[in-house]
Coordinates of N, CA and C in Angstrom, one line a residue:
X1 N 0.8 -1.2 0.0 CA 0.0 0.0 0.0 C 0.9 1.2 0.0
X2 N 0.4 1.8 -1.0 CA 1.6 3.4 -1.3 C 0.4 4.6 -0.6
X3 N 1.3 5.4 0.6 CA 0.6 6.7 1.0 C 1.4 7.8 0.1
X4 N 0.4 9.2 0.0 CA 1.2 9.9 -0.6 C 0.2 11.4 0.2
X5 N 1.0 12.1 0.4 CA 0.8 12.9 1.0 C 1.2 14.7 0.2
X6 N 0.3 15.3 -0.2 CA 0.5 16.1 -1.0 C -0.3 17.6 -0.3
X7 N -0.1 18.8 -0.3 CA 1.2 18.9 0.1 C 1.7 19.0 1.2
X8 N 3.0 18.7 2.1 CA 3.2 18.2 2.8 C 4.2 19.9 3.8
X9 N 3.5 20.0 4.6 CA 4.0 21.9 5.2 C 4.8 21.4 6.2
X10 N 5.6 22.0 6.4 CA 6.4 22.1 8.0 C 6.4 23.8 8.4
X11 N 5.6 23.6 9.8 CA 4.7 24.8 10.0 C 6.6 26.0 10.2
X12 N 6.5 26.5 9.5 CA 7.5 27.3 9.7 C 6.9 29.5 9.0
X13 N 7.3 30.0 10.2 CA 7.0 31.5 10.1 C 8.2 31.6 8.8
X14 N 9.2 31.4 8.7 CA 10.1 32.2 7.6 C 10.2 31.1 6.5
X15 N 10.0 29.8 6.7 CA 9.8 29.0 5.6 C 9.0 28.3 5.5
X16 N 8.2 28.1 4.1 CA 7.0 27.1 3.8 C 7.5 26.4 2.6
X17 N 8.0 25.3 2.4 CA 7.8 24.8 1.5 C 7.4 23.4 1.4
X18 N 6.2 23.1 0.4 CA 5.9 22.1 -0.3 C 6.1 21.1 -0.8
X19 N 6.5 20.0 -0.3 CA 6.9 18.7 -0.3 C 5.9 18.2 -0.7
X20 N 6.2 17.0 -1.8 CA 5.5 15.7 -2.1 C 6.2 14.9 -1.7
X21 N 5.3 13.9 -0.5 CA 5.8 12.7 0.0 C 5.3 11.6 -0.1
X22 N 6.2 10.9 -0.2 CA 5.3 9.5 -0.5 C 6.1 8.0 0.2
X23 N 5.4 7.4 0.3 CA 5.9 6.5 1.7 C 4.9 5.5 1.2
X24 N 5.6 4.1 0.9 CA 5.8 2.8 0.6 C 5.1 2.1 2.5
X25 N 4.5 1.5 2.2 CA 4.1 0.8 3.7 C 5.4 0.3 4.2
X26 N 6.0 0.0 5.4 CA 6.8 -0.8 5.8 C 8.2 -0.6 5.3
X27 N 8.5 0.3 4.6 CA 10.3 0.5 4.2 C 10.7 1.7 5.0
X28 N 9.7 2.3 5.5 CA 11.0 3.5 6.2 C 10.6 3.2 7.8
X29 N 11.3 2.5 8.5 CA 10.7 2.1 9.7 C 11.6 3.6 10.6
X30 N 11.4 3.7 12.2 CA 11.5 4.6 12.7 C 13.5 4.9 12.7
X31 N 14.1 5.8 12.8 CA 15.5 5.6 12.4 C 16.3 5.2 14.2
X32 N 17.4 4.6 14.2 CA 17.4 4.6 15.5 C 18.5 5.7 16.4
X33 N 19.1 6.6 15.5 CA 19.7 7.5 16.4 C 18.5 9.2 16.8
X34 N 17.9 9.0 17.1 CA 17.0 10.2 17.2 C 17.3 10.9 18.7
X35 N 17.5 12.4 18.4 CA 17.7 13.3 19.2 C 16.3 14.0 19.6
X36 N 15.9 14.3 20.8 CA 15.1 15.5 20.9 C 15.8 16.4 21.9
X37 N 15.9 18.2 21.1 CA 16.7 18.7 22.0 C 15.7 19.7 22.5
X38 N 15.8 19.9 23.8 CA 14.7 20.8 24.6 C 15.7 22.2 25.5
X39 N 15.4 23.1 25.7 CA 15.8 23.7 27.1 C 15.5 23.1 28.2
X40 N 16.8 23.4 29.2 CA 16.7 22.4 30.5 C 15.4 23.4 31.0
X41 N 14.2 22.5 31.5 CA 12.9 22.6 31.4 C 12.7 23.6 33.2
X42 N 14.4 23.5 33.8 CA 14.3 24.4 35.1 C 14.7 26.0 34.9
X43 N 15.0 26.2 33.7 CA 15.3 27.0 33.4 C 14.1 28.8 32.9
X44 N 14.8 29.4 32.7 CA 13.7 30.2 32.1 C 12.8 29.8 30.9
X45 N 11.6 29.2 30.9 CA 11.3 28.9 29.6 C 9.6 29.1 29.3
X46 N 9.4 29.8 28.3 CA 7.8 29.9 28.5 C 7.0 29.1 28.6
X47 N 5.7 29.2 29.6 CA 4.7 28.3 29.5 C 4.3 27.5 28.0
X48 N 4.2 27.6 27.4 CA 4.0 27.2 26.2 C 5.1 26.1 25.5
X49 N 6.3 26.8 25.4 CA 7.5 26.0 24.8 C 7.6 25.0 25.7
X50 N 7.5 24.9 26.9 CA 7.5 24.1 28.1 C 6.0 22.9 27.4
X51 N 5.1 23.4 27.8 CA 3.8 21.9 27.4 C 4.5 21.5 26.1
X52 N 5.0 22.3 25.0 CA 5.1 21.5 23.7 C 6.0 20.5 23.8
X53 N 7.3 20.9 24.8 CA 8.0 19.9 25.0 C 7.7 18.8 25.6
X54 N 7.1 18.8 26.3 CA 6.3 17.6 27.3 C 5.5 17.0 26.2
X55 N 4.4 17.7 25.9 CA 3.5 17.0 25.0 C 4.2 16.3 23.8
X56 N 5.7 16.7 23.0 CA 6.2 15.8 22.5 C 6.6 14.6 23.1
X57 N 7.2 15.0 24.0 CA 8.3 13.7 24.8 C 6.9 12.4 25.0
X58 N 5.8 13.1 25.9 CA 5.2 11.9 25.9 C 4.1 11.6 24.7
X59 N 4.2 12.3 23.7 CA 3.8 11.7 22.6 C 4.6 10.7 22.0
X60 N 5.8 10.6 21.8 CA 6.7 9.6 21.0 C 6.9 8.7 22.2
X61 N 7.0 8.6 23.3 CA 6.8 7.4 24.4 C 5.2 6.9 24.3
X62 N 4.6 7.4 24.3 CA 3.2 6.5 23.9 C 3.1 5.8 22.7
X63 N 3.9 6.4 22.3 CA 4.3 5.6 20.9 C 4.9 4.7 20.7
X64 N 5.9 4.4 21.5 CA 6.8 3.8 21.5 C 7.9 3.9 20.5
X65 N 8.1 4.9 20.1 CA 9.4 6.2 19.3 C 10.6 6.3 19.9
X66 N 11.4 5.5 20.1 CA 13.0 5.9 20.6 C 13.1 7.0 20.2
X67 N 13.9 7.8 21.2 CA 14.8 9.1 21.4 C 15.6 9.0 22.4
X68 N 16.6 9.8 22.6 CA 17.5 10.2 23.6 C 16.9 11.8 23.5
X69 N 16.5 11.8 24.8 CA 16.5 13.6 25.1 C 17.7 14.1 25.6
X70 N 18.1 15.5 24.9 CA 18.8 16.3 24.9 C 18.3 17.7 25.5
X71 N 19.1 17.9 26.8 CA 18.2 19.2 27.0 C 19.8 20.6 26.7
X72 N 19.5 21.5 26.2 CA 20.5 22.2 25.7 C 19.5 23.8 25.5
X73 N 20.7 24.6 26.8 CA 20.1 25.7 26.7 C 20.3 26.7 25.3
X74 N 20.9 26.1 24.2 CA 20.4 26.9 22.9 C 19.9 26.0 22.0
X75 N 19.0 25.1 22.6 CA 18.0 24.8 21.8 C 17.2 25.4 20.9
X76 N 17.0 26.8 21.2 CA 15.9 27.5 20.5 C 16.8 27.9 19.0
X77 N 18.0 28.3 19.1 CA 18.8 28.9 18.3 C 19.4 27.8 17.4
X78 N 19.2 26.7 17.9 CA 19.7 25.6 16.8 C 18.5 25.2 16.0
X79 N 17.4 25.5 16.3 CA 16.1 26.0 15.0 C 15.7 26.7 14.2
X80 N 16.0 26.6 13.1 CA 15.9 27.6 12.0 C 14.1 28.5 12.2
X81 N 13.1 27.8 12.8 CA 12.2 29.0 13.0 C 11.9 29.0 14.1
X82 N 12.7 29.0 15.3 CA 12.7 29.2 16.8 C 11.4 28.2 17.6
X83 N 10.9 27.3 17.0 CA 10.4 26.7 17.8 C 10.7 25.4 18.2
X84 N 10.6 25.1 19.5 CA 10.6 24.4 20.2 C 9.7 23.1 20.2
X85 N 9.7 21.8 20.5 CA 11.2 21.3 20.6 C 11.6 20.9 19.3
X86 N 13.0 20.4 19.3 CA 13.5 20.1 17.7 C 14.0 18.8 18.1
X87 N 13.6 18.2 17.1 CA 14.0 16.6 16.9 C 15.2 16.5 15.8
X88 N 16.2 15.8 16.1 CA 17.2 15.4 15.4 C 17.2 14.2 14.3
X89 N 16.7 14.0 13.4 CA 16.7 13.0 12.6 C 18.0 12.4 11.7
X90 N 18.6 12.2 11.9 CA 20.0 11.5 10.5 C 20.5 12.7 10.6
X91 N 20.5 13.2 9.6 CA 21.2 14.6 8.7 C 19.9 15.9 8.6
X92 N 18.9 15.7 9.7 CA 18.2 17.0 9.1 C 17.3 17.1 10.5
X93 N 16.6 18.3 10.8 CA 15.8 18.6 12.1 C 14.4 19.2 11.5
X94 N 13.8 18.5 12.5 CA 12.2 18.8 12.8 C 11.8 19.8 13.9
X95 N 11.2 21.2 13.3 CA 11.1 21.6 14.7 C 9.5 22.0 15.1
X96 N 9.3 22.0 16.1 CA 7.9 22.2 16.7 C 7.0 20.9 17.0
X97 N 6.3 20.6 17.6 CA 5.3 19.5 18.0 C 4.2 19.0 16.7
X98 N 3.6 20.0 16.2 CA 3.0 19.5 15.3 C 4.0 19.0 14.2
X99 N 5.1 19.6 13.4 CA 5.7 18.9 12.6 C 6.4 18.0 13.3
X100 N 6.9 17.9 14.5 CA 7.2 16.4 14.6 C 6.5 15.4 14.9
X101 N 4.9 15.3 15.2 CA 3.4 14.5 14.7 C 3.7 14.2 13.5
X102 N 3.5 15.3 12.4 CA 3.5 14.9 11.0 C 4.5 14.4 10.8
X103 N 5.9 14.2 11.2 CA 7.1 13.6 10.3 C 7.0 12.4 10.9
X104 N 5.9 11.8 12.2 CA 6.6 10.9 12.8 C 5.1 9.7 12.2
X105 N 4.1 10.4 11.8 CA 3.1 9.9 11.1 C 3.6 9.6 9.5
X106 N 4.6 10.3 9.0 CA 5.1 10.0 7.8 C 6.1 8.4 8.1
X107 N 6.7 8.6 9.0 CA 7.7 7.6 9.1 C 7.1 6.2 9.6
X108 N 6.1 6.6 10.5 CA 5.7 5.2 11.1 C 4.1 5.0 10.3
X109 N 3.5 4.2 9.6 CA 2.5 4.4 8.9 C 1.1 3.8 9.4
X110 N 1.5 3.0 10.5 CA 0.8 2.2 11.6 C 0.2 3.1 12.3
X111 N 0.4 4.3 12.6 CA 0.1 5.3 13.5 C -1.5 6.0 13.0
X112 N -2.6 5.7 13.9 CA -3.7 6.4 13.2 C -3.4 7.9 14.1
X113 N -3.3 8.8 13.7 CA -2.7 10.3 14.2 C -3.9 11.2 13.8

């Protein structure tokens, strides 16, 4: 069963671009070195970037999504559109909660999301 996903947004304020994705059932299984880097969550961090980070972390644990969390106070700045949190994938980063829903709904296809 081929999914295809058209068009495909990564919610970003300074960049939008449109991806055609398409994903084969069962060949891209989840990768296994995955980063999630957050601010250390004792730190100054706003209400908001704070639940997104949580509500990722235990989103991909409900999942059962390997990650290593990374907590790193310039997390925000190693995101090309400052949000919070960003996931490390291979060679390329996901940032914000909803695009890492959507990339992780692209990757695992079992997932009803």
């Amino acid at each position: 069963m081929e999914y295809i996903l058209k068009p495909f947004l990564f919610s970003s304020d300074l960049l939008e671009e449109a991806v055609e994705v398409v994903i084969d059932s069962g060949e891209i299984p989840w990768p296994q070195d995955v980063t999630l880097c957050v601010p250390p969550l004792s730190t100054q961090v706003t209400l908001h970037e704070q639940a997104e980070c949580l509500a990722t972390q235990a989103f991909l644990r409900m999942h059962g999504l390997r990650f290593t969390l990374d907590e790193r106070p310039n997390a925000e700045f190693m995101s090309l559109t400052s949000k919070l949190p960003l996931l490390k994938v291979d060679d390329h980063f996901v940032a914000g909660f909803d695009a890492i829903v959507a990339y992780a709904r692209l990757r695992v296809q079992y997932m009803n999301i």
